XYZ file of N, CA and C in Angstrom:
816
model
N -87.212 -15.088 -6.106
C -86.089 -14.337 -5.540
C -86.595 -13.415 -4.438
N -85.876 -13.353 -3.333
C -86.266 -12.483 -2.226
C -86.217 -11.029 -2.645
N -87.169 -10.198 -2.169
C -87.155 -8.777 -2.505
C -85.979 -8.041 -1.889
N -85.286 -8.678 -0.958
C -84.113 -8.016 -0.383
C -82.829 -8.732 -0.762
N -82.874 -9.545 -1.800
C -81.693 -10.307 -2.198
C -80.556 -9.411 -2.662
N -80.885 -8.210 -3.108
C -79.842 -7.288 -3.580
C -79.425 -6.301 -2.508
N -79.905 -6.465 -1.288
C -79.543 -5.578 -0.189
C -78.477 -6.252 0.654
N -77.361 -5.608 0.775
C -76.249 -6.173 1.529
C -76.206 -5.557 2.928
N -75.527 -6.241 3.845
C -75.356 -5.659 5.163
C -74.112 -4.785 5.217
N -73.436 -4.620 4.100
C -72.346 -3.655 4.011
C -72.897 -2.362 3.432
N -72.071 -1.339 3.303
C -72.536 -0.038 2.853
C -72.263 0.207 1.375
N -72.326 -0.830 0.571
C -72.139 -0.647 -0.860
C -73.445 -0.153 -1.464
N -73.379 0.933 -2.232
C -74.598 1.489 -2.818
C -75.399 2.269 -1.802
N -76.553 2.750 -2.235
C -77.402 3.537 -1.350
C -78.120 2.658 -0.331
N -78.485 3.261 0.776
C -79.361 2.613 1.745
C -80.697 2.321 1.064
N -81.473 1.409 1.634
C -82.805 1.157 1.097
C -83.851 1.801 2.003
N -85.055 1.923 1.472
C -86.111 2.652 2.159
C -87.350 1.789 2.301
N -87.857 1.694 3.537
C -89.166 1.100 3.797
C -90.063 2.258 4.215
N -91.050 2.581 3.396
C -91.834 3.785 3.670
C -93.258 3.633 3.176
N -94.135 4.397 3.804
C -95.539 4.403 3.445
C -96.361 4.868 4.635
N -97.666 4.775 4.553
C -98.521 5.187 5.659
C -98.482 4.173 6.790
N -98.922 4.590 7.972
C -99.000 3.644 9.067
C -99.961 2.516 8.713
N -101.167 2.889 8.306
C -102.195 1.900 7.996
C -102.793 2.170 6.625
N -103.295 1.115 6.005
C -104.015 1.263 4.742
C -105.402 1.815 5.067
N -105.628 3.056 4.668
C -106.904 3.718 4.965
C -107.910 3.531 3.835
N -107.410 3.534 2.608
C -108.251 3.288 1.441
C -107.340 3.085 0.233
N -107.907 2.625 -0.872
C -107.120 2.308 -2.068
C -106.463 3.547 -2.662
N -107.218 4.622 -2.817
C -106.690 5.824 -3.450
C -105.506 6.384 -2.678
N -105.638 6.454 -1.377
C -104.560 6.977 -0.532
C -103.296 6.141 -0.667
N -103.434 4.814 -0.631
C -102.272 3.940 -0.713
C -101.562 4.083 -2.059
N -102.338 4.096 -3.153
C -101.734 4.195 -4.481
C -101.076 5.553 -4.699
N -101.685 6.616 -4.206
C -101.105 7.955 -4.374
C -99.798 8.089 -3.606
N -99.778 7.598 -2.379
C -98.551 7.674 -1.580
C -97.461 6.809 -2.208
N -97.831 5.601 -2.627
C -96.849 4.705 -3.242
C -96.279 5.310 -4.518
N -97.128 5.891 -5.336
C -96.667 6.503 -6.583
C -95.689 7.642 -6.304
N -95.992 8.441 -5.295
C -95.127 9.581 -4.957
C -93.759 9.101 -4.479
N -93.764 8.146 -3.562
C -92.487 7.653 -3.036
C -91.708 6.908 -4.110
N -92.419 6.136 -4.919
C -91.754 5.395 -5.993
C -91.047 6.355 -6.958
N -91.681 7.464 -7.268
C -91.053 8.449 -8.148
C -89.779 9.011 -7.547
N -89.838 9.326 -6.255
C -88.666 9.859 -5.565
C -87.548 8.825 -5.509
N -87.882 7.622 -5.080
C -86.857 6.585 -4.926
C -86.242 6.214 -6.264
N -87.037 6.261 -7.329
C -86.531 5.958 -8.654
C -85.539 7.032 -9.107
N -85.886 8.297 -8.876
C -84.979 9.393 -9.252
C -83.670 9.325 -8.477
N -83.762 8.973 -7.205
C -82.574 8.968 -6.343
C -81.866 7.619 -6.325
N -82.449 6.630 -7.018
C -81.863 5.285 -7.089
C -81.742 4.653 -5.698
N -82.819 4.765 -4.948
C -82.896 4.172 -3.616
C -83.856 2.976 -3.680
N -83.422 1.769 -3.358
C -84.336 0.629 -3.326
C -85.490 0.907 -2.363
N -86.718 0.601 -2.785
C -87.909 1.002 -2.044
C -88.829 -0.181 -1.798
N -89.235 -0.342 -0.539
C -90.237 -1.322 -0.134
C -91.411 -0.536 0.444
N -92.602 -0.709 -0.124
C -93.768 0.032 0.355
C -94.322 -0.612 1.614
N -94.564 0.228 2.626
C -95.063 -0.250 3.910
C -96.492 0.221 4.156
N -97.314 -0.681 4.658
C -98.655 -0.323 5.087
C -99.223 -1.452 5.931
N -99.812 -1.121 7.060
C -100.406 -2.149 7.917
C -101.828 -2.439 7.456
N -102.145 -3.717 7.293
C -103.511 -4.057 6.913
C -104.442 -4.020 8.124
N -103.847 -4.137 9.314
C -104.615 -4.005 10.557
C -103.693 -3.547 11.664
N -104.183 -2.678 12.529
C -103.422 -2.227 13.694
C -103.979 -2.933 14.926
N -103.202 -3.870 15.461
C -103.680 -4.651 16.601
C -103.282 -4.023 17.929
N -102.188 -3.278 17.946
C -101.682 -2.721 19.197
C -102.127 -1.261 19.326
N -103.319 -1.061 19.839
C -103.863 0.273 20.049
C -104.207 0.443 21.527
N -104.037 1.648 22.038
C -104.309 1.895 23.450
C -105.803 1.888 23.743
N -106.580 2.564 22.901
C -108.001 2.716 23.159
C -108.848 1.821 22.246
N -109.985 1.394 22.754
C -110.869 0.526 22.000
C -111.421 1.217 20.754
N -111.577 2.545 20.822
C -112.166 3.269 19.693
C -111.128 3.733 18.672
N -109.872 3.324 18.804
C -108.844 3.700 17.841
C -109.063 2.985 16.509
N -108.652 3.626 15.415
C -108.762 3.023 14.086
C -107.870 1.797 14.001
N -108.424 0.690 13.529
C -107.631 -0.539 13.406
C -107.516 -1.033 11.974
N -108.393 -0.602 11.067
C -108.263 -1.046 9.689
C -109.584 -1.026 8.948
N -109.511 -1.355 7.659
C -110.693 -1.336 6.791
C -111.155 -2.751 6.447
N -110.555 -3.726 7.088
C -110.834 -5.140 6.779
C -109.580 -5.795 6.243
N -109.234 -6.946 6.778
C -107.959 -7.593 6.452
C -107.795 -7.855 4.956
N -108.736 -8.577 4.374
C -108.596 -8.953 2.964
C -108.614 -7.727 2.059
N -109.463 -6.775 2.356
C -109.549 -5.566 1.541
C -108.217 -4.818 1.551
N -107.630 -4.653 2.736
C -106.360 -3.931 2.843
C -105.218 -4.706 2.205
N -105.210 -6.027 2.389
C -104.148 -6.846 1.799
C -104.215 -6.820 0.277
N -105.408 -6.807 -0.275
C -105.545 -6.729 -1.728
C -105.038 -5.388 -2.255
N -105.209 -4.331 -1.474
C -104.682 -3.021 -1.863
C -103.156 -3.054 -1.851
N -102.570 -3.665 -0.840
C -101.116 -3.813 -0.789
C -100.614 -4.604 -1.997
N -101.309 -5.661 -2.339
C -100.928 -6.455 -3.506
C -101.007 -5.615 -4.776
N -102.047 -4.810 -4.898
C -102.200 -3.951 -6.076
C -101.078 -2.926 -6.162
N -100.689 -2.365 -5.029
C -99.568 -1.418 -5.008
C -98.316 -2.079 -5.553
N -98.014 -3.273 -5.063
C -96.822 -3.979 -5.515
C -96.843 -4.281 -6.999
N -97.992 -4.725 -7.485
C -98.111 -5.073 -8.901
C -98.109 -3.842 -9.794
N -98.708 -2.763 -9.338
C -98.801 -1.545 -10.143
C -97.444 -0.902 -10.363
N -96.635 -0.860 -9.317
C -95.357 -0.153 -9.399
C -94.147 -1.084 -9.466
N -94.383 -2.378 -9.415
C -93.283 -3.323 -9.497
C -92.331 -3.224 -8.323
N -92.897 -3.054 -7.123
C -92.084 -2.892 -5.923
C -92.500 -3.914 -4.868
N -91.593 -4.304 -3.986
C -91.970 -5.185 -2.883
C -92.785 -4.426 -1.845
N -93.568 -5.155 -1.073
C -94.407 -4.567 -0.045
C -94.178 -5.281 1.281
N -94.456 -4.566 2.372
C -94.285 -5.129 3.710
C -95.481 -4.757 4.571
N -95.918 -5.697 5.396
C -96.982 -5.435 6.362
C -96.707 -6.239 7.615
N -97.271 -5.810 8.742
C -97.010 -6.499 10.001
C -98.084 -7.540 10.302
N -97.639 -8.615 10.955
C -98.530 -9.686 11.395
C -98.410 -9.804 12.910
N -99.510 -10.212 13.547
C -99.559 -10.168 15.008
C -99.740 -11.518 15.666
N -100.294 -12.473 14.930
C -100.483 -13.821 15.447
C -100.034 -14.820 14.394
N -99.627 -15.996 14.851
C -99.036 -16.982 13.950
C -99.955 -17.330 12.783
N -101.259 -17.411 13.026
C -102.175 -17.827 11.953
C -102.301 -16.767 10.861
N -101.873 -15.527 11.134
C -101.959 -14.457 10.139
C -100.853 -14.551 9.085
N -99.768 -15.221 9.404
C -98.600 -15.212 8.522
C -98.920 -15.777 7.146
N -99.575 -16.928 7.110
C -99.900 -17.546 5.824
C -100.837 -16.668 5.016
N -101.821 -16.072 5.676
C -102.766 -15.190 4.990
C -102.049 -13.988 4.370
N -101.257 -13.283 5.158
C -100.581 -12.080 4.671
C -99.561 -12.409 3.587
N -98.922 -13.576 3.706
C -97.886 -13.964 2.749
C -98.420 -14.133 1.337
N -99.719 -14.315 1.198
C -100.315 -14.449 -0.130
C -100.340 -13.121 -0.881
N -100.160 -12.011 -0.152
C -100.338 -10.692 -0.754
C -99.088 -9.812 -0.737
N -98.168 -10.037 0.222
C -97.010 -9.149 0.368
C -95.711 -9.934 0.265
N -94.609 -9.201 0.190
C -93.286 -9.807 0.014
C -92.497 -9.937 1.306
N -92.779 -9.065 2.267
C -92.048 -9.056 3.532
C -93.061 -9.047 4.673
N -92.876 -9.951 5.626
C -93.711 -9.975 6.825
C -92.958 -9.295 7.959
N -93.629 -8.372 8.613
C -92.984 -7.606 9.682
C -93.499 -8.057 11.041
N -92.569 -8.263 11.973
C -92.910 -8.646 13.338
C -92.841 -7.402 14.214
N -93.939 -6.975 14.823
C -93.923 -5.778 15.670
C -92.965 -5.921 16.847
N -92.474 -4.783 17.316
C -91.459 -4.788 18.375
C -91.929 -5.514 19.631
N -93.169 -5.281 20.050
C -93.668 -5.929 21.260
C -93.719 -7.445 21.127
N -93.694 -7.946 19.883
C -93.874 -9.379 19.638
C -92.602 -10.067 19.153
N -91.468 -9.398 19.231
C -90.240 -9.931 18.629
C -89.711 -11.179 19.326
N -90.213 -11.503 20.525
C -89.801 -12.720 21.223
C -90.804 -13.862 21.059
N -91.891 -13.606 20.333
C -92.947 -14.615 20.193
C -92.505 -15.718 19.235
N -92.080 -16.821 19.779
C -91.504 -17.897 18.979
C -92.461 -18.401 17.911
N -93.714 -18.660 18.269
C -94.675 -19.190 17.293
C -94.845 -18.240 16.117
N -94.837 -16.948 16.385
C -95.019 -15.952 15.326
C -93.803 -15.908 14.407
N -92.613 -15.926 14.977
C -91.391 -15.907 14.182
C -91.282 -17.174 13.324
N -91.602 -18.302 13.905
C -91.539 -19.575 13.172
C -92.551 -19.577 12.031
N -93.760 -19.114 12.302
C -94.795 -19.091 11.271
C -94.405 -18.182 10.118
N -93.818 -17.036 10.431
C -93.379 -16.117 9.377
C -92.286 -16.751 8.535
N -91.339 -17.417 9.187
C -90.245 -18.063 8.458
C -90.758 -19.176 7.564
N -91.753 -19.901 8.022
C -92.278 -21.036 7.256
C -92.946 -20.611 5.956
N -93.362 -19.366 5.846
C -93.989 -18.900 4.602
C -92.982 -18.750 3.475
N -91.701 -18.638 3.817
C -90.672 -18.411 2.807
C -90.496 -16.957 2.435
N -91.305 -16.076 3.028
C -91.164 -14.651 2.759
C -90.018 -14.071 3.581
N -89.526 -12.908 3.128
C -88.560 -12.182 3.947
C -89.253 -11.740 5.232
N -88.492 -11.660 6.330
C -89.063 -11.313 7.632
C -88.303 -10.116 8.205
N -89.029 -9.055 8.503
C -88.456 -7.886 9.161
C -88.887 -7.902 10.620
N -87.923 -8.026 11.518
C -88.228 -8.081 12.946
C -87.833 -6.759 13.590
N -88.801 -6.100 14.202
C -88.498 -4.870 14.920
C -87.988 -5.199 16.319
N -86.889 -4.566 16.678
C -86.298 -4.808 17.992
C -87.214 -4.264 19.088
N -87.460 -5.091 20.085
C -88.299 -4.661 21.192
C -87.728 -3.445 21.913
N -88.620 -2.597 22.387
C -88.189 -1.403 23.134
C -87.495 -1.775 24.443
N -87.592 -3.016 24.806
C -87.066 -3.524 26.078
C -85.800 -4.356 25.883
N -85.259 -4.409 24.645
C -84.121 -5.271 24.349
C -82.914 -4.483 23.842
N -81.754 -5.066 24.036
C -80.533 -4.534 23.424
C -80.418 -5.086 22.015
N -79.579 -4.467 21.207
C -79.349 -4.970 19.863
C -78.785 -6.379 19.873
N -77.881 -6.658 20.787
C -77.248 -7.973 20.824
C -78.239 -9.085 21.149
N -79.318 -8.743 21.860
C -80.323 -9.756 22.207
C -81.114 -10.240 21.005
N -81.068 -9.487 19.912
C -81.854 -9.850 18.738
C -81.281 -11.051 17.981
N -80.122 -11.530 18.409
C -79.557 -12.708 17.750
C -80.491 -13.905 17.888
N -81.256 -13.950 18.972
C -82.142 -15.092 19.198
C -83.332 -15.065 18.238
N -83.805 -13.875 17.896
C -84.872 -13.771 16.902
C -84.368 -14.257 15.538
N -83.143 -13.850 15.196
C -82.550 -14.285 13.932
C -82.393 -15.803 13.924
N -81.924 -16.354 15.026
C -81.723 -17.804 15.106
C -83.040 -18.565 14.964
N -84.104 -18.068 15.576
C -85.398 -18.747 15.470
C -85.863 -18.824 14.015
N -85.669 -17.730 13.300
C -86.089 -17.697 11.890
C -85.193 -18.591 11.039
N -83.882 -18.438 11.202
C -82.939 -19.196 10.378
C -82.973 -20.697 10.687
N -83.186 -21.044 11.941
C -83.271 -22.465 12.289
C -84.535 -23.091 11.710
N -85.577 -22.286 11.577
C -86.826 -22.768 10.980
C -86.704 -22.903 9.475
N -86.108 -21.886 8.859
C -85.962 -21.865 7.404
C -84.634 -21.187 7.062
N -83.589 -21.959 6.811
C -82.272 -21.379 6.536
C -82.251 -20.424 5.349
N -83.227 -20.544 4.476
C -83.267 -19.676 3.297
C -84.008 -18.363 3.552
N -84.565 -18.181 4.742
C -85.304 -16.959 5.042
C -84.381 -15.741 5.010
N -84.846 -14.704 4.332
C -84.143 -13.421 4.373
C -84.642 -12.657 5.600
N -83.733 -12.149 6.396
C -84.088 -11.491 7.653
C -83.599 -10.046 7.644
N -84.434 -9.150 8.125
C -84.070 -7.756 8.360
C -84.332 -7.481 9.834
N -83.469 -6.711 10.476
C -83.712 -6.258 11.845
C -83.888 -4.740 11.838
N -84.865 -4.278 12.586
C -85.158 -2.845 12.623
C -85.162 -2.325 14.051
N -84.400 -1.260 14.295
C -84.389 -0.607 15.601
C -85.452 0.471 15.629
N -86.182 0.574 16.735
C -87.192 1.619 16.855
C -87.139 2.280 18.234
N -85.908 2.298 18.801
C -85.712 2.970 20.073
C -85.944 2.070 21.265
N -85.578 2.578 22.431
C -85.762 1.862 23.691
C -86.584 2.708 24.650
N -87.379 2.034 25.465
C -88.208 2.737 26.440
C -87.338 3.570 27.362
N -87.789 4.787 27.602
C -87.057 5.727 28.460
C -88.079 6.327 29.418
N -88.253 5.671 30.568
C -89.339 6.060 31.449
C -90.652 5.543 30.896
N -91.752 6.140 31.337
C -93.067 5.644 30.954
C -93.592 6.231 29.644
N -93.136 7.409 29.254
C -93.752 8.072 28.117
C -92.798 8.582 27.072
N -91.650 7.931 26.921
C -90.692 8.416 25.932
C -89.801 7.261 25.480
N -89.079 7.506 24.391
C -88.117 6.552 23.856
C -86.800 7.266 23.615
N -85.724 6.509 23.615
C -84.415 7.050 23.288
C -83.718 6.065 22.343
N -82.939 6.588 21.409
C -82.245 5.738 20.441
C -80.795 5.539 20.860
N -80.388 4.296 20.953
C -78.999 3.937 21.235
C -78.402 3.425 19.926
N -77.603 4.250 19.272
C -77.091 3.899 17.944
C -76.061 2.770 17.981
N -75.649 2.340 19.158
C -74.793 1.159 19.244
C -75.524 -0.078 18.746
N -76.861 -0.036 18.802
C -77.643 -1.197 18.382
C -77.453 -1.521 16.905
N -77.152 -0.518 16.080
C -77.013 -0.776 14.644
C -75.831 -1.694 14.349
N -74.604 -1.349 14.763
C -73.511 -2.293 14.494
C -73.646 -3.612 15.258
N -74.275 -3.567 16.440
C -74.451 -4.811 17.186
C -75.330 -5.793 16.418
N -76.380 -5.288 15.787
C -77.263 -6.176 15.019
C -76.664 -6.528 13.665
N -75.871 -5.648 13.081
C -75.201 -5.966 11.821
C -74.222 -7.122 11.989
N -73.773 -7.359 13.212
C -72.858 -8.471 13.470
C -73.507 -9.820 13.153
N -74.840 -9.844 13.058
C -75.543 -11.089 12.741
C -75.655 -11.294 11.231
N -75.003 -10.425 10.456
C -74.937 -10.514 8.999
C -76.319 -10.449 8.351
N -77.109 -9.502 8.830
C -78.409 -9.206 8.228
C -78.498 -7.698 8.045
N -79.309 -7.227 7.081
C -79.497 -5.783 6.928
C -80.161 -5.204 8.178
N -79.718 -4.028 8.589
C -80.267 -3.371 9.773
C -80.870 -2.026 9.381
N -82.086 -1.808 9.832
C -82.869 -0.626 9.480
C -83.096 0.228 10.724
N -83.126 1.549 10.523
C -83.513 2.454 11.608
C -84.919 2.968 11.337
N -85.816 2.734 12.272
C -87.175 3.256 12.179
C -87.144 4.692 12.713
N -87.172 5.631 11.795
C -86.978 7.037 12.148
C -88.238 7.717 12.665
N -89.373 7.052 12.572
C -90.615 7.665 13.024
C -91.121 7.062 14.336
N -91.192 5.733 14.423
C -91.666 5.140 15.674
C -90.675 5.360 16.818
N -89.406 5.554 16.501
C -88.429 5.808 17.571
C -88.638 7.173 18.213
N -89.504 7.986 17.609
C -89.811 9.312 18.167
C -91.204 9.368 18.774
N -91.807 8.214 18.964
C -93.110 8.184 19.624
C -92.989 8.574 21.089
N -94.090 9.068 21.632
C -94.230 9.293 23.071
C -95.453 8.499 23.525
N -95.222 7.248 23.905
C -96.339 6.353 24.239
C -96.928 6.652 25.614
N -98.019 5.967 25.913
C -98.643 6.008 27.244
C -99.088 7.403 27.659
N -99.602 8.177 26.703
C -100.139 9.484 27.033
C -101.489 9.330 27.733
N -101.815 10.285 28.595
C -103.051 10.187 29.369
C -104.298 10.201 28.485
N -104.165 10.741 27.271
C -105.294 10.786 26.344
C -105.572 9.427 25.708
N -104.611 8.512 25.811
C -104.747 7.223 25.152
C -104.337 7.263 23.699
N -103.828 8.394 23.243
C -103.330 8.557 21.875
C -101.841 8.850 21.940
N -101.044 8.037 21.262
C -99.588 8.188 21.303
C -99.152 9.506 20.677
N -98.235 10.198 21.350
C -97.666 11.431 20.812
C -96.382 11.158 20.061
N -95.691 12.229 19.664
C -94.446 12.045 18.938
C -93.713 13.345 18.730
N -92.499 13.227 18.178
C -91.651 14.394 17.911
C -91.169 14.353 16.461
N -92.072 14.550 15.510
C -91.694 14.404 14.096
C -90.637 15.402 13.634
N -90.462 16.497 14.337
C -89.434 17.469 13.946
C -88.030 16.888 14.050
N -87.898 15.757 14.756
C -86.579 15.144 14.940
C -86.340 13.959 14.005
N -87.264 13.716 13.066
C -87.084 12.595 12.141
C -85.776 12.722 11.374
N -85.498 13.909 10.870
C -84.262 14.116 10.110
C -83.038 13.857 10.975
N -83.104 14.242 12.239
C -81.968 14.031 13.158
C -81.674 12.551 13.314
N -82.709 11.761 13.568
C -82.528 10.321 13.735
C -82.020 9.693 12.441
N -82.595 10.104 11.306
C -82.199 9.530 10.018
C -80.748 9.843 9.686
N -80.336 11.080 9.901
C -78.955 11.472 9.596
C -77.963 10.707 10.465
N -78.277 10.586 11.737
C -77.381 9.862 12.639
C -77.294 8.388 12.244
N -78.430 7.801 11.876
C -78.441 6.384 11.498
C -77.597 6.132 10.261
N -77.715 6.984 9.269
C -76.916 6.819 8.054
C -75.438 7.032 8.350
N -75.128 7.999 9.197
C -73.729 8.247 9.564
C -73.120 7.047 10.279
N -73.934 6.363 11.081
C -73.461 5.183 11.811
C -73.316 3.980 10.879
N -74.078 3.969 9.790
C -73.950 2.879 8.831
C -75.165 2.001 8.674
N -76.353 2.505 9.020
C -77.570 1.712 8.839
C -77.732 1.334 7.372
N -78.225 0.132 7.136
C -78.428 -0.349 5.770
C -79.711 0.198 5.154
N -80.668 0.515 5.992
C -81.940 1.003 5.496
C -82.615 1.904 6.503
N -83.646 2.608 6.032
C -84.448 3.479 6.883
C -85.923 3.103 6.744
N -86.636 3.206 7.838
C -88.073 2.988 7.882
C -88.712 4.325 8.240
N -89.581 4.816 7.353
C -90.196 6.127 7.569
C -91.677 6.053 7.229
N -92.517 6.310 8.213
C -93.936 6.422 7.917
C -94.229 7.845 7.455
N -95.008 7.955 6.384
C -95.232 9.253 5.770
C -96.645 9.323 5.203
N -97.124 10.548 5.046
C -98.514 10.766 4.654
C -98.601 12.155 4.041
N -99.528 12.344 3.080
C -99.701 13.675 2.504
C -100.076 14.695 3.570
N -100.870 14.280 4.538
C -101.292 15.170 5.621
C -101.343 14.373 6.921
N -100.225 14.313 7.650
C -100.185 13.501 8.877
C -101.287 13.840 9.877
N -101.720 15.084 9.932
C -102.752 15.462 10.894
C -104.081 14.788 10.594
N -104.252 14.308 9.357
C -105.484 13.629 8.975
C -105.319 12.112 8.938
N -104.110 11.620 9.179
C -103.880 10.171 9.173
C -104.695 9.517 10.283
N -105.203 8.328 10.006
C -106.054 7.645 10.979
C -105.255 6.882 12.028
N -103.938 6.800 11.831
C -103.104 6.077 12.785
C -101.695 6.656 12.794
N -101.163 6.937 13.981
C -99.781 7.380 14.188
C -99.413 8.669 13.454
N -100.373 9.540 13.236
C -100.070 10.801 12.565
C -99.118 11.679 13.349
N -99.053 11.495 14.674
C -98.238 12.360 15.528
C -96.747 12.195 15.301
N -96.315 11.111 14.644
C -94.887 10.931 14.423
C -94.551 10.632 12.963
N -95.437 11.053 12.040
C -95.184 10.840 10.618
C -94.435 12.008 9.992
N -93.738 11.708 8.886
C -93.086 12.740 8.093
C -94.051 13.209 7.008
N -94.276 14.510 6.874
C -95.082 14.983 5.737
C -94.425 14.565 4.431
N -95.211 14.054 3.520
C -94.676 13.477 2.295
C -93.885 14.477 1.466
N -94.249 15.759 1.533
C -93.536 16.754 0.733
C -92.141 17.057 1.258
N -91.783 16.491 2.423
C -90.443 16.679 2.980
C -89.519 15.504 2.690
N -90.073 14.444 2.117
C -89.299 13.207 1.975
C -88.134 13.344 1.006
N -88.356 13.899 -0.168
C -87.292 13.944 -1.164
C -86.109 14.773 -0.685
N -86.378 15.925 -0.073
C -85.286 16.749 0.430
C -84.465 16.024 1.473
N -85.139 15.308 2.371
C -84.432 14.564 3.409
C -83.584 13.452 2.795
N -84.154 12.685 1.883
C -83.409 11.587 1.275
C -82.196 12.088 0.501
N -82.326 13.226 -0.148
C -81.189 13.811 -0.876
C -80.057 14.140 0.085
N -80.395 14.712 1.237
C -79.373 15.007 2.250
C -78.718 13.721 2.759
N -79.531 12.700 2.949
C -79.012 11.452 3.494
C -78.063 10.752 2.529
N -78.345 10.840 1.248
C -77.425 10.272 0.262
C -76.068 10.961 0.354
N -76.070 12.272 0.508
C -74.812 13.015 0.635
C -74.050 12.609 1.881
N -74.772 12.408 2.971
C -74.123 11.977 4.206
C -73.517 10.599 4.027
N -74.253 9.687 3.412
C -73.740 8.339 3.203
C -72.488 8.360 2.327
N -72.535 9.147 1.268
C -71.372 9.233 0.378
C -70.169 9.818 1.097
N -70.402 10.815 1.938
C -69.299 11.410 2.689
C -68.678 10.403 3.656
N -69.511 9.624 4.317
C -69.017 8.619 5.265
C -68.235 7.540 4.528
N -68.773 7.098 3.390
C -68.114 6.037 2.631
C -66.761 6.460 2.091
N -66.592 7.738 1.818
C -65.343 8.218 1.228
C -64.428 8.885 2.252
N -64.792 8.804 3.512
C -63.957 9.446 4.545
C -62.796 8.521 4.945
């Protein structure tokens, strides 16, 4: 059974959550973060998919952290899923990686820059795993129908998720167009708002991406009000010490309070 088989593209029940660190840094860190989020999501009755990248392929600088080794990180993701009984998601960058990653996780994620890569989408669909495709920063929501078609034409049984992560706004910023959420929901798939990467400030002169994490709650609240089916939030006990994308992460101790507010917003919208 697909890990998202109980997630509808309508607003029945609570939104679901894809959350975790940007990258798998070590076993202890991954298990501690997963345990913390799992406890919160269980209390709030929010479906939870643990996120962690086994490798970061899209880095500006050669000396940026990319991972601890593919198999080692994937085995940690598998352990997280088995320990807490939750689905897991990780991103793949080339077609040959799909089969490898599919042995360890439940959802394969296609990075935004690669959402038009036909071979990658086809390979992910062929594994039979659920596929989360991040909308390119250069695309409209309506353009994502072609990504959905590539996956569904390859494997009609594939479960597909689409995730918005903002659009390029000049050279060093992103802006969120919330029209993309209903536009992508028209394809009858769950639509997620990436509340952390949409606040990145890419192409900094330092070669390290910046961000505006103080606005994570703003993006999340607006997305739930518009009707997003799920939220994607990268989080860490101490974002300043994270080895990847710490500049736009949510501190883990802020997660429960934010999710509680978001449930209230969703309930208010549903009953309005």
